[in-house]
Amino acid sequence: MEYFENHVMKDVREDGRINLQRKRLVKLPPGYQAAARLPYVHFDLSYNDALSHSTVIDELTAIPQLQGLTMIQTALKELPDNIARLQNLAILDISENKLSGCPDVLAALKQLRVLHLEKNKLTAFPVFSQPMEKLEALYIGNNTLCSLPQNLSVLPSLKILDVSNVHLIGLPQALTTLPHLETLVLDGNTALHMDEVFQLLAGCKTLKRLSIRNCGITKLPDSFKLLQQLVAIDVRGNGLTSLPEMPNITEIECDWRLPAPFYINMIKDRPDITSFSQSKIERYYNNRKETLPDNIAALQYVTSFTFSELEELPAATAGLTQAKDIFFYNGNYHTLPDLSGLMNLEKLSFVGTRVAVFPEFVYQLPALKCLVLADSNVRPDYERISGMPALETLTATRMTDEELQPFLQPVNGRYINVALIAAPLPAAFYDLPCVESFDFNSRDQLNLDETMLHLKRLPHLKKLVFRSSDRRSFATYINWLKEMTVLRDVTLYVDEQQVPASLAELTHLDKIRLEWSEGQTAVPDLPLTFGNTPAGQIVLEKKSYTAAYLHAFEQLSLLNLEEPLLRMIAFGLLARRYDALKELLPGPFDAAGQLPDARVYITGQSTIGSRKELAAILEARGARVVKELEEATHVYLGLDVTTNAVKQIIHLDLGFILEDHLKQLEIKDLAPFLMQEENKELTAQVTRLLKTKEENDMWLLLEMVRGGGANKKLLSYLVAIHLFHSNKEIALQAKILFRQYASAALQHHIRITWKDEYTHKKEDAYSSVYLHPELDVFAFLLVVKIIKNGIPFLYLPHIPDHAVTDSLKDLDFIRVLYIDSPRNGELSRLLNSIQDMELDQLKITAPLATLPVAVWTMPTLTNISLDLKEVSGFTVPVLDNADVPVLHLTITKGKILHPERLAACRQLISLTLSDGGLETADFLTTMCKLDKLDLENNKLTTLPEGLSQLKELRELTITGNEITESDVDALILKGLIYLNHKYLKRK
């Protein structure tokens, strides 16, 4: 009930729509009755394919205000009869299901106005035994109907009929009897004979809108002109290039551009069109100059205009007195008409536009608030610009220190905000008193470090947004922000999961906005001290991994807690930060593990055992369980303590027992032998059982864990078996054992990061699941690979050095290893650990500084590929005395230092060194077996010495260097077949 109240009802849209999509629902969640408080209710239950439709409909009868019900893709095969009980239902969407027929029960829905039946398996138009008096819109497209009924009198109020893609071969005369039909959609019905269709539709006197997209029409018959009642037509996706003139049509959707005068005349009386651009019109010329027709002035409802790539603007433009926004884009004008009469113009933009002289009228625009001069040749008199009465913002590509001077002082008691686009920014910019916000995302050319040295000079800078593509550490951000004491709002783009408590010490900031990478799925680690920050100071994106924190911040503001410790405890419980709570709260048990005379109230879910078993465990430690909170001296905190429970307990003077406190004692007392350091060999035996891939051995493994406990490695086995094993019994037993030994924090982590779709994805897609301090990454991946039949490919995202364990050695069947790491300096342990593997291929995408010699000399490694991600310098190690077995080598996107050391790679068959800053490649002479050589995008001015000695060379690529193909021809490389990806034609 609490979930529905706190999460679902909170997000209800203004239209009363309650979104329960993709919740794996069978029936409505507890507490759904709260929706009855709303004046209008629309439940959206789409994409719940296990939904019990009859049960849900029974539940919905408790909500008399229910007027909308959407059940898209819910595996509905037959509409339950009890749908008739929803007497106030006005909108029903059951599209994209498996309905093969439409029951007459729909006729009982007397208030139904909109019915969606598209994308089902219907073979006939619905038959209604009683008139659907209020049905106004029927969508039944993408079924196989072939025909419409001859009698449509049961639909007297129908205004919209969508029968797209239903294989119609004709239309019934009955359509002309629908007295209110306004919109007809016939898209995709290619078998229709359009001459007959248009003749019939001429009799539909109320028809206003017709869509005949993708109907295979190459020429419109003359009968189309009979449709004089139409105001809108959509003919896209046909072979048409024009339409006959239809005086009443004001809306045309087509695949070609319309003549400019015609289009303007067509839309001039439409109040719904408030913006104009040239995207839908043909180019228009006057005196060989591209311009617009004079009837542009007739666009009385348009307030926003975009004029693109014009050479002349008609004088009639001066009559657009209602215009509020004009955007000149990439134009080339000798002069512009006098637009000083546009008294309502608030924004004027010149982007990429050339004008012989800056227009005088600009200075005379009394309402202009925003002026943009970007990538244009026009340079105004900035002294006069600063005196414009309404101007608030000036955006320019660049300005000089001198040009900025008028904006350093107030004019008429106000400042104008100046935004400059191009780098570098002039020194005077940092003294502007009007700059209140600065966004690095819109200034890609600025060096972040250099600019931050100057930004603190801006006297009134209130809002700062860092660059999403140049993420820095929290430590760097904090050092910068400490000095910017006038700042009030900042957006930080981060990768680190551990958020430092010192961030909250920036008390001068009202808003600290934190945004993680796009692919982020792991839950970040926010300190409990954030519970003491002012309401609204820490701002998080609304994502799945921040949901618990957002809920915690929201509820914390309602608890009226003053005591900092209690606020931290409440924040930890609401945000499910069990690991941090364990550090914060001391264990209540004495040295003997007892809690004498304690009266314990239990809240949350216990994973130690049932409630009865938990009570027995507590009693064995001298405590007893009570049912009433008022009797308690202590409260036992299991998983998922509800918000209401937090509200009840947080104000009471109680001792706290975390589940992990008790679980730790229980495990200690049991002393499971597999969790003893001296029994490592037994863990190795369990690993050997796992690697047999036999189901019986998997059961034996689980029995050993049941009797002997689970250390970090075995716990990783258990969670992977639970998540990936196809045998449901094995997966269930693994889950039970995992819950028995895993901490509350780890259990919560798995639950919120895991998605069922991961079972079919590569291991780098769900790294957020196994990258957890309580899990052994490679033990987890070993189980996954074994369950997936030992596939010898391993895809690793960034694995921090501290997460690399000896379990990597157990993955001895891996032959191809992919490593993708965006960070530098943390791959050393992983690269040292792979040296004992029998790899065939190694592909690394990371800003590497070097690759250890021991990797180059791995005896089985024949293929190395390095994408260096634009690293400033990759050093080839000394390989002189090394036996390098590599046959295929690729190094791209990074400056290669000491490339001459590659001469030790004498066995190479193919070599790619692209975008590497090479100035010479004379080291190639030792590679006499080379068949393929790619030196693309380097700094070579001459061909490498000894290239002519490479007798086996068949392919050569040298583009992006100062070398010509004629230089290659001069060498007369007889074996060469392909040059620069093209077949070599010899003279």
Short mmCIF file of N, CA, C and O in Angstrom, two decimals, residues 457-524:
data_model
loop_
_atom_site.label_atom_id
_atom_site.label_comp_id
_atom_site.label_asym_id
_atom_site.label_seq_id
_atom_site.Cartn_x
_atom_site.Cartn_y
_atom_site.Cartn_z
N ARG A 457 36.77 35.02 -10.96
CA ARG A 457 36.77 36.49 -10.98
C ARG A 457 35.38 37.05 -11.27
O ARG A 457 35.11 38.21 -10.94
N LEU A 458 34.52 36.25 -11.91
CA LEU A 458 33.19 36.76 -12.27
C LEU A 458 32.44 37.13 -11.00
O LEU A 458 32.14 36.27 -10.17
N PRO A 459 32.08 38.38 -10.82
CA PRO A 459 31.58 38.84 -9.53
C PRO A 459 30.19 38.34 -9.17
O PRO A 459 29.84 38.28 -7.99
N HIS A 460 29.36 37.98 -10.19
CA HIS A 460 27.99 37.58 -9.89
C HIS A 460 27.64 36.22 -10.48
O HIS A 460 26.46 35.94 -10.74
N LEU A 461 28.64 35.36 -10.70
CA LEU A 461 28.38 34.04 -11.25
C LEU A 461 27.61 33.20 -10.23
O LEU A 461 28.12 32.88 -9.16
N LYS A 462 26.38 32.84 -10.58
CA LYS A 462 25.53 32.09 -9.66
C LYS A 462 25.39 30.61 -10.06
O LYS A 462 25.19 29.75 -9.20
N LYS A 463 25.48 30.35 -11.35
CA LYS A 463 25.23 28.98 -11.83
C LYS A 463 26.35 28.53 -12.74
O LYS A 463 26.73 29.25 -13.67
N LEU A 464 26.88 27.35 -12.47
CA LEU A 464 28.00 26.79 -13.26
C LEU A 464 27.69 25.36 -13.64
O LEU A 464 27.33 24.54 -12.78
N VAL A 465 27.82 25.06 -14.93
CA VAL A 465 27.62 23.69 -15.43
C VAL A 465 28.93 23.23 -16.03
O VAL A 465 29.43 23.83 -16.99
N PHE A 466 29.50 22.17 -15.48
CA PHE A 466 30.74 21.64 -16.03
C PHE A 466 30.47 20.86 -17.30
O PHE A 466 29.32 20.73 -17.74
N ARG A 467 31.52 20.32 -17.92
CA ARG A 467 31.38 19.68 -19.23
C ARG A 467 31.17 18.18 -19.08
O ARG A 467 31.95 17.50 -18.43
N SER A 468 30.12 17.68 -19.71
CA SER A 468 29.79 16.25 -19.57
C SER A 468 30.83 15.35 -20.21
O SER A 468 30.99 14.20 -19.80
N SER A 469 31.56 15.85 -21.21
CA SER A 469 32.55 15.03 -21.90
C SER A 469 33.94 15.14 -21.28
O SER A 469 34.89 14.54 -21.79
N ASP A 470 34.06 15.91 -20.21
CA ASP A 470 35.37 16.09 -19.56
C ASP A 470 35.17 15.97 -18.05
O ASP A 470 35.26 16.94 -17.31
N ARG A 471 34.88 14.76 -17.61
CA ARG A 471 34.54 14.53 -16.21
C ARG A 471 35.79 14.55 -15.33
O ARG A 471 36.82 14.00 -15.71
N ARG A 472 35.64 15.13 -14.16
CA ARG A 472 36.76 15.23 -13.24
C ARG A 472 36.42 14.54 -11.93
O ARG A 472 35.27 14.19 -11.65
N SER A 473 37.43 14.38 -11.11
CA SER A 473 37.23 13.74 -9.81
C SER A 473 36.50 14.69 -8.87
O SER A 473 36.54 15.91 -9.04
N PHE A 474 35.87 14.13 -7.85
CA PHE A 474 35.21 14.96 -6.85
C PHE A 474 36.22 15.89 -6.19
O PHE A 474 35.92 17.05 -5.89
N ALA A 475 37.42 15.38 -5.95
CA ALA A 475 38.44 16.19 -5.29
C ALA A 475 38.76 17.44 -6.10
O ALA A 475 38.90 18.55 -5.54
N THR A 476 38.86 17.29 -7.43
CA THR A 476 39.14 18.43 -8.29
C THR A 476 38.00 19.43 -8.26
O THR A 476 38.20 20.64 -8.11
N TYR A 477 36.78 18.92 -8.41
CA TYR A 477 35.61 19.81 -8.37
C TYR A 477 35.56 20.59 -7.05
O TYR A 477 35.33 21.81 -7.04
N ILE A 478 35.75 19.89 -5.94
CA ILE A 478 35.63 20.53 -4.62
C ILE A 478 36.69 21.62 -4.44
O ILE A 478 36.40 22.70 -3.92
N ASN A 479 37.91 21.37 -4.90
CA ASN A 479 38.97 22.38 -4.79
C ASN A 479 38.62 23.64 -5.56
O ASN A 479 38.89 24.76 -5.11
N TRP A 480 38.02 23.45 -6.74
CA TRP A 480 37.61 24.61 -7.53
C TRP A 480 36.48 25.37 -6.82
O TRP A 480 36.49 26.58 -6.71
N LEU A 481 35.47 24.61 -6.37
CA LEU A 481 34.25 25.24 -5.86
C LEU A 481 34.45 25.94 -4.52
O LEU A 481 33.72 26.87 -4.19
N LYS A 482 35.41 25.49 -3.75
CA LYS A 482 35.66 26.13 -2.45
C LYS A 482 36.01 27.61 -2.62
O LYS A 482 35.75 28.42 -1.73
N GLU A 483 36.63 27.95 -3.75
CA GLU A 483 37.06 29.32 -3.97
C GLU A 483 35.97 30.19 -4.60
O GLU A 483 36.14 31.40 -4.71
N MET A 484 34.88 29.58 -5.04
CA MET A 484 33.84 30.33 -5.76
C MET A 484 32.66 30.57 -4.82
O MET A 484 31.60 29.96 -4.94
N THR A 485 32.84 31.45 -3.88
CA THR A 485 31.89 31.60 -2.77
C THR A 485 30.59 32.30 -3.18
O THR A 485 29.61 32.24 -2.44
N VAL A 486 30.55 32.96 -4.34
CA VAL A 486 29.30 33.60 -4.78
C VAL A 486 28.42 32.61 -5.55
O VAL A 486 27.25 32.87 -5.79
N LEU A 487 29.00 31.48 -5.92
CA LEU A 487 28.26 30.48 -6.69
C LEU A 487 27.14 29.88 -5.85
O LEU A 487 27.30 29.64 -4.65
N ARG A 488 25.99 29.61 -6.50
CA ARG A 488 24.86 29.03 -5.78
C ARG A 488 24.36 27.71 -6.38
O ARG A 488 23.70 26.93 -5.70
N ASP A 489 24.69 27.45 -7.62
CA ASP A 489 24.12 26.29 -8.31
C ASP A 489 25.19 25.69 -9.21
O ASP A 489 25.76 26.39 -10.04
N VAL A 490 25.48 24.40 -9.05
CA VAL A 490 26.52 23.78 -9.86
C VAL A 490 26.07 22.40 -10.32
O VAL A 490 25.36 21.69 -9.61
N THR A 491 26.46 22.05 -11.54
CA THR A 491 26.20 20.72 -12.10
C THR A 491 27.52 20.01 -12.31
O THR A 491 28.39 20.51 -13.04
N LEU A 492 27.68 18.86 -11.67
CA LEU A 492 28.91 18.08 -11.75
C LEU A 492 28.64 16.79 -12.54
O LEU A 492 27.69 16.06 -12.23
N TYR A 493 29.48 16.52 -13.51
CA TYR A 493 29.41 15.26 -14.26
C TYR A 493 30.50 14.34 -13.72
O TYR A 493 31.69 14.69 -13.74
N VAL A 494 30.11 13.19 -13.21
CA VAL A 494 31.05 12.36 -12.47
C VAL A 494 31.00 10.91 -12.94
O VAL A 494 30.02 10.45 -13.52
N ASP A 495 32.09 10.20 -12.66
CA ASP A 495 32.17 8.75 -12.87
C ASP A 495 32.30 8.01 -11.54
O ASP A 495 31.91 6.86 -11.44
N GLU A 496 32.88 8.66 -10.55
CA GLU A 496 33.13 8.00 -9.27
C GLU A 496 31.83 7.59 -8.59
O GLU A 496 30.87 8.35 -8.55
N GLN A 497 31.84 6.37 -8.04
CA GLN A 497 30.68 5.88 -7.32
C GLN A 497 30.66 6.40 -5.88
O GLN A 497 29.61 6.60 -5.29
N GLN A 498 31.84 6.60 -5.33
CA GLN A 498 31.96 7.03 -3.93
C GLN A 498 31.89 8.56 -3.89
O GLN A 498 32.80 9.25 -4.33
N VAL A 499 30.81 9.09 -3.34
CA VAL A 499 30.64 10.53 -3.22
C VAL A 499 31.18 10.96 -1.86
O VAL A 499 30.75 10.45 -0.83
N PRO A 500 32.15 11.87 -1.84
CA PRO A 500 32.76 12.26 -0.56
C PRO A 500 31.83 13.12 0.30
O PRO A 500 31.07 13.94 -0.21
N ALA A 501 31.94 12.94 1.61
CA ALA A 501 31.14 13.74 2.54
C ALA A 501 31.51 15.22 2.45
O ALA A 501 30.69 16.09 2.74
N SER A 502 32.75 15.50 2.04
CA SER A 502 33.21 16.90 1.96
C SER A 502 32.43 17.71 0.93
O SER A 502 32.46 18.94 0.97
N LEU A 503 31.71 17.04 0.04
CA LEU A 503 30.90 17.77 -0.93
C LEU A 503 29.83 18.59 -0.21
O LEU A 503 29.50 19.70 -0.61
N ALA A 504 29.27 18.02 0.86
CA ALA A 504 28.22 18.71 1.61
C ALA A 504 28.78 19.88 2.42
O ALA A 504 28.00 20.68 2.96
N GLU A 505 30.11 19.98 2.52
CA GLU A 505 30.71 21.10 3.25
C GLU A 505 30.72 22.39 2.43
O GLU A 505 31.07 23.45 2.94
N LEU A 506 30.32 22.27 1.16
CA LEU A 506 30.23 23.47 0.31
C LEU A 506 28.89 24.14 0.61
O LEU A 506 27.97 24.18 -0.21
N THR A 507 28.79 24.69 1.79
CA THR A 507 27.51 25.19 2.29
C THR A 507 27.02 26.44 1.57
O THR A 507 25.85 26.80 1.71
N HIS A 508 27.90 27.11 0.82
CA HIS A 508 27.44 28.29 0.09
C HIS A 508 26.61 27.91 -1.13
O HIS A 508 25.95 28.76 -1.73
N LEU A 509 26.63 26.62 -1.51
CA LEU A 509 25.88 26.17 -2.68
C LEU A 509 24.46 25.77 -2.29
O LEU A 509 24.26 24.94 -1.40
N ASP A 510 23.48 26.33 -2.99
CA ASP A 510 22.08 25.96 -2.75
C ASP A 510 21.71 24.68 -3.49
O ASP A 510 20.85 23.93 -3.03
N LYS A 511 22.35 24.45 -4.64
CA LYS A 511 22.07 23.26 -5.45
C LYS A 511 23.38 22.63 -5.91
O LYS A 511 24.22 23.30 -6.50
N ILE A 512 23.53 21.34 -5.61
CA ILE A 512 24.66 20.57 -6.14
C ILE A 512 24.05 19.44 -6.96
O ILE A 512 23.49 18.47 -6.42
N ARG A 513 24.11 19.57 -8.26
CA ARG A 513 23.48 18.60 -9.16
C ARG A 513 24.52 17.56 -9.60
O ARG A 513 25.57 17.93 -10.12
N LEU A 514 24.21 16.29 -9.40
CA LEU A 514 25.14 15.21 -9.72
C LEU A 514 24.57 14.39 -10.87
O LEU A 514 23.44 13.92 -10.81
N GLU A 515 25.38 14.23 -11.92
CA GLU A 515 24.96 13.44 -13.08
C GLU A 515 26.06 12.44 -13.43
O GLU A 515 27.20 12.83 -13.66
N TRP A 516 25.68 11.15 -13.45
CA TRP A 516 26.62 10.10 -13.80
C TRP A 516 26.54 9.80 -15.29
O TRP A 516 25.70 10.34 -16.01
N SER A 517 27.43 8.92 -15.75
CA SER A 517 27.52 8.61 -17.18
C SER A 517 26.21 8.01 -17.68
O SER A 517 25.43 7.44 -16.93
N GLU A 518 26.02 8.11 -19.01
CA GLU A 518 24.79 7.63 -19.63
C GLU A 518 24.54 6.16 -19.35
O GLU A 518 23.43 5.74 -19.12
N GLY A 519 25.60 5.34 -19.37
CA GLY A 519 25.43 3.91 -19.17
C GLY A 519 25.42 3.48 -17.71
O GLY A 519 25.45 2.28 -17.41
N GLN A 520 25.40 4.42 -16.80
CA GLN A 520 25.44 4.11 -15.38
C GLN A 520 24.23 3.28 -14.95
O GLN A 520 23.09 3.58 -15.28
N THR A 521 24.48 2.21 -14.21
CA THR A 521 23.39 1.42 -13.63
C THR A 521 23.66 1.10 -12.16
O THR A 521 22.73 0.78 -11.42
N ALA A 522 24.92 1.16 -11.76
CA ALA A 522 25.26 0.86 -10.36
C ALA A 522 24.77 2.00 -9.46
O ALA A 522 24.72 3.16 -9.85
N VAL A 523 24.43 1.64 -8.23
CA VAL A 523 23.95 2.63 -7.27
C VAL A 523 25.15 3.36 -6.67
O VAL A 523 26.04 2.74 -6.10
N PRO A 524 25.21 4.69 -6.79
CA PRO A 524 26.33 5.43 -6.21
C PRO A 524 26.29 5.38 -4.68
O PRO A 524 25.24 5.11 -4.08
#
